Amino acid sequence: MPIVLARIDERLVHGQIITSWVKHLLINRIIIVDDKIARDEFMSQVLVLAAPNGIHVEIISVNDAVTTLKQTPKENVLILFKNIEYALALVKAGVDIKDVNIGNMSSAPKRRTISRNVYMSNEEIAIAKELADSGVNVYLQMLHTDAKLDILKSI
Amino acid sequence: MKILVIGHGELPKVLCETAEMIYGSVKDIHYLCFESHQNIEEYMADLKTMIANSHEVLVLADILGGSPFMQMARLSNELKEQVQIEIVTGVNLGMLIEVLSQKEIKTLTELRELAKQTGCQSITDLKTWMKR
């Protein structure tokens, strides 16, 4: 069972969106890759508690994720990123990720509208392009019932 | 003691206004709305502004795990040396009215417990209630 979904979602694990993906893809393990949150013991605890029932959630740094993902996981894994830079870091470190779903990035001062749920800055767009150039299929899709939109066609 | 109602969309605003309509105006009741495409860092800054200068705050959040709750949880940890903060989730009208009526005479911890109790007691069904 490989990585069934690698997704960028600023809201991370809580909410109906993640629950819907978990049910749709029969996910039983969520790995949040984020150096900043991994260092924050309190927020790591809160996030683990906020996850859907029965799902194993861990919050680890990029380096730890590279080690963990060296062996193909036995479970159906969802890798979640709050920041697209960590997705790129993981791909650059050689982790086998073929698709990256950009689900939700909220509006912010330096960001412009890409889609209803995705706002990106120039730096973030450059990262998405770099991912796409390295062979990763980067696409927009908020819910599994939505159509997938190729990022290169949307920016 | 400050009461702060937080949640998605206009829920906090409307809940406070409705409670005021029923119970009357009470001092130091505040709310903060989280609009659908609002930036989280901006929202966090607004939250901080609302509570950083207080000593005791009872926060009533709409739902466990939502962004308002998560940001408040984070903030309460950051400010734990400066402000006493309790966060209760699942705020409803019954809970809020009870909190309004008791805030001047209860401690923060007592009010937190009262909020949960009253919130739960607000939930029943007519037939069960009439049988009691």
PDB file of C-alpha atoms in Angstrom:
ATOM      1  CA  MET A   1       0.000   0.000   0.000  1.00  0.00           C
ATOM      2  CA  PRO A   2       1.776   3.113  -1.089  1.00  0.00           C
ATOM      3  CA  ILE A   3       1.122   6.776  -0.529  1.00  0.00           C
ATOM      4  CA  VAL A   4      -2.419   7.128  -1.807  1.00  0.00           C
ATOM      5  CA  LEU A   5      -2.562  10.897  -1.579  1.00  0.00           C
ATOM      6  CA  ALA A   6      -0.114  13.745  -0.996  1.00  0.00           C
ATOM      7  CA  ARG A   7      -2.098  16.883  -0.313  1.00  0.00           C
ATOM      8  CA  ILE A   8      -1.549  20.513   0.575  1.00  0.00           C
ATOM      9  CA  ASP A   9      -4.249  21.686   2.923  1.00  0.00           C
ATOM     10  CA  GLU A  10      -3.704  24.521   5.354  1.00  0.00           C
ATOM     11  CA  ARG A  11      -6.458  23.317   7.610  1.00  0.00           C
ATOM     12  CA  LEU A  12      -4.600  19.978   7.990  1.00  0.00           C
ATOM     13  CA  VAL A  13      -6.564  17.179   9.630  1.00  0.00           C
ATOM     14  CA  HIS A  14      -9.667  18.673  11.054  1.00  0.00           C
ATOM     15  CA  GLY A  15     -12.948  19.100   9.297  1.00  0.00           C
ATOM     16  CA  GLN A  16     -15.240  17.292   6.949  1.00  0.00           C
ATOM     17  CA  ILE A  17     -12.870  17.655   3.991  1.00  0.00           C
ATOM     18  CA  ILE A  18     -10.212  15.353   5.382  1.00  0.00           C
ATOM     19  CA  THR A  19     -12.821  12.913   6.696  1.00  0.00           C
ATOM     20  CA  SER A  20     -14.276  12.703   3.201  1.00  0.00           C
ATOM     21  CA  TRP A  21     -10.865  11.961   1.642  1.00  0.00           C
ATOM     22  CA  VAL A  22     -10.095   9.400   4.333  1.00  0.00           C
ATOM     23  CA  LYS A  23     -13.342   7.548   3.640  1.00  0.00           C
ATOM     24  CA  HIS A  24     -12.995   7.782  -0.141  1.00  0.00           C
ATOM     25  CA  LEU A  25      -9.429   6.448  -0.283  1.00  0.00           C
ATOM     26  CA  LEU A  26      -9.658   4.106   2.725  1.00  0.00           C
ATOM     27  CA  ILE A  27      -6.828   5.935   4.410  1.00  0.00           C
ATOM     28  CA  ASN A  28      -5.728   4.593   7.756  1.00  0.00           C
ATOM     29  CA  ARG A  29      -2.585   6.587   8.376  1.00  0.00           C
ATOM     30  CA  ILE A  30      -1.960  10.323   8.089  1.00  0.00           C
ATOM     31  CA  ILE A  31       1.552  11.736   8.068  1.00  0.00           C
ATOM     32  CA  ILE A  32       1.811  15.499   8.447  1.00  0.00           C
ATOM     33  CA  VAL A  33       5.173  16.707   7.194  1.00  0.00           C
ATOM     34  CA  ASP A  34       6.104  20.056   8.665  1.00  0.00           C
ATOM     35  CA  ASP A  35       9.353  21.051  10.353  1.00  0.00           C
ATOM     36  CA  LYS A  36       7.746  23.898  12.287  1.00  0.00           C
ATOM     37  CA  ILE A  37       4.810  21.968  13.723  1.00  0.00           C
ATOM     38  CA  ALA A  38       6.969  18.913  14.452  1.00  0.00           C
ATOM     39  CA  ARG A  39       8.947  21.134  16.852  1.00  0.00           C
ATOM     40  CA  ASP A  40       5.765  22.427  18.535  1.00  0.00           C
ATOM     41  CA  GLU A  41       4.810  19.793  21.098  1.00  0.00           C
ATOM     42  CA  PHE A  42       1.564  21.443  22.119  1.00  0.00           C
ATOM     43  CA  MET A  43       0.146  21.897  18.611  1.00  0.00           C
ATOM     44  CA  SER A  44       1.301  18.417  17.616  1.00  0.00           C
ATOM     45  CA  GLN A  45      -0.757  17.021  20.482  1.00  0.00           C
ATOM     46  CA  VAL A  46      -3.814  19.077  19.554  1.00  0.00           C
ATOM     47  CA  LEU A  47      -3.598  18.048  15.892  1.00  0.00           C
ATOM     48  CA  VAL A  48      -3.336  14.371  16.728  1.00  0.00           C
ATOM     49  CA  LEU A  49      -6.440  14.686  18.917  1.00  0.00           C
ATOM     50  CA  ALA A  50      -8.355  16.574  16.249  1.00  0.00           C
ATOM     51  CA  ALA A  51      -7.904  13.869  13.625  1.00  0.00           C
ATOM     52  CA  PRO A  52     -10.785  11.603  12.539  1.00  0.00           C
ATOM     53  CA  ASN A  53     -11.430   8.644  14.848  1.00  0.00           C
ATOM     54  CA  GLY A  54      -9.448   5.498  14.292  1.00  0.00           C
ATOM     55  CA  ILE A  55      -6.843   7.106  12.053  1.00  0.00           C
ATOM     56  CA  HIS A  56      -3.219   7.059  13.091  1.00  0.00           C
ATOM     57  CA  VAL A  57      -1.747  10.559  12.798  1.00  0.00           C
ATOM     58  CA  GLU A  58       1.866  11.564  13.146  1.00  0.00           C
ATOM     59  CA  ILE A  59       3.544  14.923  12.702  1.00  0.00           C
ATOM     60  CA  ILE A  60       7.166  14.721  11.614  1.00  0.00           C
ATOM     61  CA  SER A  61       9.934  16.784  10.095  1.00  0.00           C
ATOM     62  CA  VAL A  62      11.013  16.449   6.474  1.00  0.00           C
ATOM     63  CA  ASN A  63      14.099  14.461   7.469  1.00  0.00           C
ATOM     64  CA  ASP A  64      12.098  12.026   9.575  1.00  0.00           C
ATOM     65  CA  ALA A  65       9.540  11.661   6.791  1.00  0.00           C
ATOM     66  CA  VAL A  66      12.282  10.757   4.319  1.00  0.00           C
ATOM     67  CA  THR A  67      13.447   7.991   6.675  1.00  0.00           C
ATOM     68  CA  THR A  68       9.922   6.770   7.415  1.00  0.00           C
ATOM     69  CA  LEU A  69       8.959   6.670   3.758  1.00  0.00           C
ATOM     70  CA  LYS A  70      12.096   4.825   2.600  1.00  0.00           C
ATOM     71  CA  GLN A  71      10.112   1.629   2.955  1.00  0.00           C
ATOM     72  CA  THR A  72       6.753   1.558   1.241  1.00  0.00           C
ATOM     73  CA  PRO A  73       4.172   1.844   4.029  1.00  0.00           C
ATOM     74  CA  LYS A  74       1.860  -1.108   4.616  1.00  0.00           C
ATOM     75  CA  GLU A  75      -1.147   1.090   5.249  1.00  0.00           C
ATOM     76  CA  ASN A  76      -2.922   3.522   2.939  1.00  0.00           C
ATOM     77  CA  VAL A  77      -1.117   6.733   3.717  1.00  0.00           C
ATOM     78  CA  LEU A  78      -2.156  10.325   3.288  1.00  0.00           C
ATOM     79  CA  ILE A  79       0.723  12.783   3.413  1.00  0.00           C
ATOM     80  CA  LEU A  80      -0.427  16.229   4.406  1.00  0.00           C
ATOM     81  CA  PHE A  81       1.437  19.472   4.012  1.00  0.00           C
ATOM     82  CA  LYS A  82       0.519  22.890   5.247  1.00  0.00           C
ATOM     83  CA  ASN A  83       3.282  24.396   3.128  1.00  0.00           C
ATOM     84  CA  ILE A  84       4.100  23.526  -0.444  1.00  0.00           C
ATOM     85  CA  GLU A  85       7.822  23.993   0.300  1.00  0.00           C
ATOM     86  CA  TYR A  86       7.791  20.796   2.368  1.00  0.00           C
ATOM     87  CA  ALA A  87       6.242  18.885  -0.527  1.00  0.00           C
ATOM     88  CA  LEU A  88       9.111  19.998  -2.729  1.00  0.00           C
ATOM     89  CA  ALA A  89      11.644  19.144  -0.024  1.00  0.00           C
ATOM     90  CA  LEU A  90      10.282  15.623   0.210  1.00  0.00           C
ATOM     91  CA  VAL A  91      10.332  15.099  -3.560  1.00  0.00           C
ATOM     92  CA  LYS A  92      13.871  16.509  -3.802  1.00  0.00           C
ATOM     93  CA  ALA A  93      14.958  14.093  -1.066  1.00  0.00           C
ATOM     94  CA  GLY A  94      13.919  11.248  -3.309  1.00  0.00           C
ATOM     95  CA  VAL A  95      10.599  10.189  -1.802  1.00  0.00           C
ATOM     96  CA  ASP A  96       8.434   8.597  -4.491  1.00  0.00           C
ATOM     97  CA  ILE A  97       5.534  11.019  -4.849  1.00  0.00           C
ATOM     98  CA  LYS A  98       3.942  11.041  -8.292  1.00  0.00           C
ATOM     99  CA  ASP A  99       1.029  13.396  -7.625  1.00  0.00           C
ATOM    100  CA  VAL A 100       0.538  16.386  -5.378  1.00  0.00           C
ATOM    101  CA  ASN A 101      -2.956  17.636  -4.758  1.00  0.00           C
ATOM    102  CA  ILE A 102      -3.263  21.317  -3.862  1.00  0.00           C
ATOM    103  CA  GLY A 103      -6.480  21.388  -1.912  1.00  0.00           C
ATOM    104  CA  ASN A 104      -6.612  24.495   0.191  1.00  0.00           C
ATOM    105  CA  MET A 105      -4.356  27.520   0.562  1.00  0.00           C
ATOM    106  CA  SER A 106      -5.999  30.544   2.092  1.00  0.00           C
ATOM    107  CA  SER A 107      -5.870  34.138   1.011  1.00  0.00           C
ATOM    108  CA  ALA A 108      -2.935  36.189   2.320  1.00  0.00           C
ATOM    109  CA  PRO A 109      -1.270  39.535   1.558  1.00  0.00           C
ATOM    110  CA  LYS A 110       1.231  38.277  -1.042  1.00  0.00           C
ATOM    111  CA  ARG A 111      -1.045  35.707  -2.596  1.00  0.00           C
ATOM    112  CA  ARG A 112      -3.301  35.917  -5.609  1.00  0.00           C
ATOM    113  CA  THR A 113      -6.385  33.903  -6.485  1.00  0.00           C
ATOM    114  CA  ILE A 114      -5.756  30.662  -8.331  1.00  0.00           C
ATOM    115  CA  SER A 115      -9.101  29.015  -7.662  1.00  0.00           C
ATOM    116  CA  ARG A 116     -11.938  29.197  -5.176  1.00  0.00           C
ATOM    117  CA  ASN A 117      -9.929  27.510  -2.462  1.00  0.00           C
ATOM    118  CA  VAL A 118      -6.371  28.193  -3.516  1.00  0.00           C
ATOM    119  CA  TYR A 119      -4.390  31.416  -3.281  1.00  0.00           C
ATOM    120  CA  MET A 120      -0.673  31.377  -4.054  1.00  0.00           C
ATOM    121  CA  SER A 121       2.258  33.758  -3.911  1.00  0.00           C
ATOM    122  CA  ASN A 122       4.865  34.017  -6.676  1.00  0.00           C
ATOM    123  CA  GLU A 123       7.267  31.915  -4.614  1.00  0.00           C
ATOM    124  CA  GLU A 124       4.674  29.225  -4.119  1.00  0.00           C
ATOM    125  CA  ILE A 125       3.801  29.209  -7.806  1.00  0.00           C
ATOM    126  CA  ALA A 126       7.506  28.801  -8.600  1.00  0.00           C
ATOM    127  CA  ILE A 127       7.636  25.818  -6.232  1.00  0.00           C
ATOM    128  CA  ALA A 128       4.591  24.266  -7.907  1.00  0.00           C
ATOM    129  CA  LYS A 129       6.265  24.726 -11.286  1.00  0.00           C
ATOM    130  CA  GLU A 130       9.461  23.156  -9.995  1.00  0.00           C
ATOM    131  CA  LEU A 131       7.482  20.152  -8.761  1.00  0.00           C
ATOM    132  CA  ALA A 132       5.716  19.838 -12.105  1.00  0.00           C
ATOM    133  CA  ASP A 133       9.014  20.145 -13.991  1.00  0.00           C
ATOM    134  CA  SER A 134      10.474  17.296 -11.982  1.00  0.00           C
ATOM    135  CA  GLY A 135       7.695  15.028 -13.223  1.00  0.00           C
ATOM    136  CA  VAL A 136       5.158  15.354 -10.416  1.00  0.00           C
ATOM    137  CA  ASN A 137       1.523  15.754 -11.435  1.00  0.00           C
ATOM    138  CA  VAL A 138       0.449  18.865  -9.544  1.00  0.00           C
ATOM    139  CA  TYR A 139      -3.268  19.454  -9.598  1.00  0.00           C
ATOM    140  CA  LEU A 140      -6.025  21.370  -7.864  1.00  0.00           C
ATOM    141  CA  GLN A 141      -8.830  19.409  -6.255  1.00  0.00           C
ATOM    142  CA  MET A 142     -10.621  20.359  -3.082  1.00  0.00           C
ATOM    143  CA  LEU A 143     -13.006  17.415  -2.716  1.00  0.00           C
ATOM    144  CA  HIS A 144     -12.744  14.045  -4.437  1.00  0.00           C
ATOM    145  CA  THR A 145     -16.030  14.851  -6.181  1.00  0.00           C
ATOM    146  CA  ASP A 146     -14.499  17.931  -7.825  1.00  0.00           C
ATOM    147  CA  ALA A 147     -12.730  17.780 -11.159  1.00  0.00           C
ATOM    148  CA  LYS A 148      -8.940  17.712 -11.113  1.00  0.00           C
ATOM    149  CA  LEU A 149      -7.342  20.815 -12.622  1.00  0.00           C
ATOM    150  CA  ASP A 150      -3.749  20.752 -13.785  1.00  0.00           C
ATOM    151  CA  ILE A 151      -1.848  23.482 -11.919  1.00  0.00           C
ATOM    152  CA  LEU A 152       0.065  24.591 -15.001  1.00  0.00           C
ATOM    153  CA  LYS A 153      -3.190  25.415 -16.739  1.00  0.00           C
ATOM    154  CA  SER A 154      -4.445  27.433 -13.763  1.00  0.00           C
ATOM    155  CA  ILE A 155      -1.560  29.764 -12.951  1.00  0.00           C
TER     156      ILE A 155
ATOM    157  CA  MET B   1     -13.843  38.471  33.189  1.00  0.00           C
ATOM    158  CA  LYS B   2     -14.091  38.570  29.434  1.00  0.00           C
ATOM    159  CA  ILE B   3     -16.321  36.284  27.393  1.00  0.00           C
ATOM    160  CA  LEU B   4     -15.254  35.724  23.788  1.00  0.00           C
ATOM    161  CA  VAL B   5     -17.411  33.835  21.295  1.00  0.00           C
ATOM    162  CA  ILE B   6     -15.547  32.518  18.251  1.00  0.00           C
ATOM    163  CA  GLY B   7     -16.547  30.488  15.245  1.00  0.00           C
ATOM    164  CA  HIS B   8     -17.104  30.291  11.507  1.00  0.00           C
ATOM    165  CA  GLY B   9     -18.893  32.913   9.455  1.00  0.00           C
ATOM    166  CA  GLU B  10     -21.324  35.173  11.258  1.00  0.00           C
ATOM    167  CA  LEU B  11     -22.246  32.614  13.891  1.00  0.00           C
ATOM    168  CA  PRO B  12     -20.424  34.356  16.758  1.00  0.00           C
ATOM    169  CA  LYS B  13     -21.953  37.750  15.963  1.00  0.00           C
ATOM    170  CA  VAL B  14     -25.476  36.468  15.525  1.00  0.00           C
ATOM    171  CA  LEU B  15     -25.307  34.248  18.610  1.00  0.00           C
ATOM    172  CA  CYS B  16     -24.203  37.188  20.768  1.00  0.00           C
ATOM    173  CA  GLU B  17     -26.832  39.504  19.348  1.00  0.00           C
ATOM    174  CA  THR B  18     -29.535  36.896  19.882  1.00  0.00           C
ATOM    175  CA  ALA B  19     -28.446  36.239  23.453  1.00  0.00           C
ATOM    176  CA  GLU B  20     -28.540  39.968  24.098  1.00  0.00           C
ATOM    177  CA  MET B  21     -32.022  40.167  22.600  1.00  0.00           C
ATOM    178  CA  ILE B  22     -33.210  37.528  25.063  1.00  0.00           C
ATOM    179  CA  TYR B  23     -31.215  38.321  28.158  1.00  0.00           C
ATOM    180  CA  GLY B  24     -30.241  41.944  27.791  1.00  0.00           C
ATOM    181  CA  SER B  25     -26.931  43.699  27.462  1.00  0.00           C
ATOM    182  CA  VAL B  26     -23.969  42.429  29.511  1.00  0.00           C
ATOM    183  CA  LYS B  27     -20.509  43.960  29.940  1.00  0.00           C
ATOM    184  CA  ASP B  28     -17.376  42.507  28.399  1.00  0.00           C
ATOM    185  CA  ILE B  29     -18.992  40.143  25.910  1.00  0.00           C
ATOM    186  CA  HIS B  30     -17.050  39.974  22.653  1.00  0.00           C
ATOM    187  CA  TYR B  31     -17.112  37.972  19.476  1.00  0.00           C
ATOM    188  CA  LEU B  32     -14.838  37.344  16.507  1.00  0.00           C
ATOM    189  CA  CYS B  33     -16.030  36.012  13.165  1.00  0.00           C
ATOM    190  CA  PHE B  34     -13.868  33.858  10.895  1.00  0.00           C
ATOM    191  CA  GLU B  35     -14.840  34.500   7.297  1.00  0.00           C
ATOM    192  CA  SER B  36     -14.435  31.742   4.736  1.00  0.00           C
ATOM    193  CA  HIS B  37     -11.382  33.034   2.921  1.00  0.00           C
ATOM    194  CA  GLN B  38      -9.809  34.952   5.727  1.00  0.00           C
ATOM    195  CA  ASN B  39      -6.089  34.561   6.231  1.00  0.00           C
ATOM    196  CA  ILE B  40      -5.299  32.485   9.320  1.00  0.00           C
ATOM    197  CA  GLU B  41      -2.360  34.603  10.459  1.00  0.00           C
ATOM    198  CA  GLU B  42      -4.505  37.723  10.255  1.00  0.00           C
ATOM    199  CA  TYR B  43      -7.240  35.995  12.255  1.00  0.00           C
ATOM    200  CA  MET B  44      -4.662  34.956  14.842  1.00  0.00           C
ATOM    201  CA  ALA B  45      -3.520  38.572  15.174  1.00  0.00           C
ATOM    202  CA  ASP B  46      -7.119  39.703  15.698  1.00  0.00           C
ATOM    203  CA  LEU B  47      -7.618  37.021  18.346  1.00  0.00           C
ATOM    204  CA  LYS B  48      -4.473  38.106  20.133  1.00  0.00           C
ATOM    205  CA  THR B  49      -5.591  41.733  20.136  1.00  0.00           C
ATOM    206  CA  MET B  50      -8.867  40.735  21.725  1.00  0.00           C
ATOM    207  CA  ILE B  51      -7.421  38.849  24.659  1.00  0.00           C
ATOM    208  CA  ALA B  52      -3.795  39.828  25.233  1.00  0.00           C
ATOM    209  CA  ASN B  53      -4.658  42.554  27.730  1.00  0.00           C
ATOM    210  CA  SER B  54      -7.089  40.522  29.781  1.00  0.00           C
ATOM    211  CA  HIS B  55      -6.464  38.472  32.906  1.00  0.00           C
ATOM    212  CA  GLU B  56      -9.222  35.907  32.512  1.00  0.00           C
ATOM    213  CA  VAL B  57     -11.069  34.894  29.382  1.00  0.00           C
ATOM    214  CA  LEU B  58     -13.749  32.292  28.808  1.00  0.00           C
ATOM    215  CA  VAL B  59     -13.780  31.427  25.118  1.00  0.00           C
ATOM    216  CA  LEU B  60     -16.861  29.765  23.668  1.00  0.00           C
ATOM    217  CA  ALA B  61     -16.052  28.162  20.318  1.00  0.00           C
ATOM    218  CA  ASP B  62     -18.510  26.831  17.769  1.00  0.00           C
ATOM    219  CA  ILE B  63     -16.896  23.470  17.104  1.00  0.00           C
ATOM    220  CA  LEU B  64     -13.976  21.361  18.267  1.00  0.00           C
ATOM    221  CA  GLY B  65     -11.275  21.113  15.630  1.00  0.00           C
ATOM    222  CA  GLY B  66     -12.369  24.035  13.453  1.00  0.00           C
ATOM    223  CA  SER B  67      -9.902  26.758  12.526  1.00  0.00           C
ATOM    224  CA  PRO B  68     -11.160  29.251  15.140  1.00  0.00           C
ATOM    225  CA  PHE B  69     -10.766  26.605  17.834  1.00  0.00           C
ATOM    226  CA  MET B  70      -7.319  25.506  16.594  1.00  0.00           C
ATOM    227  CA  GLN B  71      -5.978  29.048  16.506  1.00  0.00           C
ATOM    228  CA  MET B  72      -7.391  29.749  19.942  1.00  0.00           C
ATOM    229  CA  ALA B  73      -5.821  26.558  21.303  1.00  0.00           C
ATOM    230  CA  ARG B  74      -2.468  27.641  19.907  1.00  0.00           C
ATOM    231  CA  LEU B  75      -2.846  31.140  21.326  1.00  0.00           C
ATOM    232  CA  SER B  76      -3.909  29.918  24.758  1.00  0.00           C
ATOM    233  CA  ASN B  77      -0.687  27.936  24.973  1.00  0.00           C
ATOM    234  CA  GLU B  78       1.427  30.880  23.832  1.00  0.00           C
ATOM    235  CA  LEU B  79      -0.156  33.218  26.371  1.00  0.00           C
ATOM    236  CA  LYS B  80      -0.480  30.761  29.221  1.00  0.00           C
ATOM    237  CA  GLU B  81       1.820  32.755  31.521  1.00  0.00           C
ATOM    238  CA  GLN B  82      -0.045  36.029  30.985  1.00  0.00           C
ATOM    239  CA  VAL B  83      -3.737  35.219  30.567  1.00  0.00           C
ATOM    240  CA  GLN B  84      -5.944  32.573  32.136  1.00  0.00           C
ATOM    241  CA  ILE B  85      -7.926  31.101  29.277  1.00  0.00           C
ATOM    242  CA  GLU B  86     -10.575  28.412  29.203  1.00  0.00           C
ATOM    243  CA  ILE B  87     -12.020  27.207  25.895  1.00  0.00           C
ATOM    244  CA  VAL B  88     -15.390  25.467  25.698  1.00  0.00           C
ATOM    245  CA  THR B  89     -16.623  24.060  22.395  1.00  0.00           C
ATOM    246  CA  GLY B  90     -20.091  23.529  20.986  1.00  0.00           C
ATOM    247  CA  VAL B  91     -21.449  26.905  22.073  1.00  0.00           C
ATOM    248  CA  ASN B  92     -25.226  27.158  21.892  1.00  0.00           C
ATOM    249  CA  LEU B  93     -27.741  29.785  22.939  1.00  0.00           C
ATOM    250  CA  GLY B  94     -28.552  28.112  26.247  1.00  0.00           C
ATOM    251  CA  MET B  95     -24.890  27.955  27.168  1.00  0.00           C
ATOM    252  CA  LEU B  96     -24.262  31.566  26.242  1.00  0.00           C
ATOM    253  CA  ILE B  97     -27.228  32.964  28.141  1.00  0.00           C
ATOM    254  CA  GLU B  98     -26.243  31.061  31.267  1.00  0.00           C
ATOM    255  CA  VAL B  99     -22.682  32.341  30.993  1.00  0.00           C
ATOM    256  CA  LEU B 100     -23.952  35.925  30.585  1.00  0.00           C
ATOM    257  CA  SER B 101     -26.077  35.628  33.694  1.00  0.00           C
ATOM    258  CA  GLN B 102     -23.360  34.105  35.889  1.00  0.00           C
ATOM    259  CA  LYS B 103     -20.141  35.725  34.721  1.00  0.00           C
ATOM    260  CA  GLU B 104     -19.924  38.310  37.486  1.00  0.00           C
ATOM    261  CA  ILE B 105     -20.408  35.819  40.294  1.00  0.00           C
ATOM    262  CA  LYS B 106     -18.477  32.731  39.263  1.00  0.00           C
ATOM    263  CA  THR B 107     -14.778  32.010  38.883  1.00  0.00           C
ATOM    264  CA  LEU B 108     -13.384  31.157  35.453  1.00  0.00           C
ATOM    265  CA  THR B 109     -13.195  27.443  36.220  1.00  0.00           C
ATOM    266  CA  GLU B 110     -16.728  27.404  37.664  1.00  0.00           C
ATOM    267  CA  LEU B 111     -18.040  29.227  34.611  1.00  0.00           C
ATOM    268  CA  ARG B 112     -16.354  26.750  32.293  1.00  0.00           C
ATOM    269  CA  GLU B 113     -18.067  23.845  34.042  1.00  0.00           C
ATOM    270  CA  LEU B 114     -21.387  25.670  34.100  1.00  0.00           C
ATOM    271  CA  ALA B 115     -21.079  26.405  30.381  1.00  0.00           C
ATOM    272  CA  LYS B 116     -20.640  22.720  29.578  1.00  0.00           C
ATOM    273  CA  GLN B 117     -23.434  21.600  31.891  1.00  0.00           C
ATOM    274  CA  THR B 118     -25.941  24.133  30.639  1.00  0.00           C
ATOM    275  CA  GLY B 119     -24.953  23.560  27.036  1.00  0.00           C
ATOM    276  CA  CYS B 120     -25.686  19.846  27.438  1.00  0.00           C
ATOM    277  CA  GLN B 121     -28.876  20.389  29.434  1.00  0.00           C
ATOM    278  CA  SER B 122     -30.122  22.563  26.562  1.00  0.00           C
ATOM    279  CA  ILE B 123     -30.263  19.438  24.418  1.00  0.00           C
ATOM    280  CA  THR B 124     -33.278  17.230  24.922  1.00  0.00           C
ATOM    281  CA  ASP B 125     -36.430  16.105  23.104  1.00  0.00           C
ATOM    282  CA  LEU B 126     -39.983  17.053  23.918  1.00  0.00           C
ATOM    283  CA  LYS B 127     -41.285  13.592  24.801  1.00  0.00           C
ATOM    284  CA  THR B 128     -38.400  12.730  27.097  1.00  0.00           C
ATOM    285  CA  TRP B 129     -38.639  16.141  28.702  1.00  0.00           C
ATOM    286  CA  MET B 130     -42.337  15.812  29.387  1.00  0.00           C
ATOM    287  CA  LYS B 131     -41.927  12.392  30.961  1.00  0.00           C
ATOM    288  CA  ARG B 132     -39.508  13.650  33.605  1.00  0.00           C
TER     289      ARG B 132
END
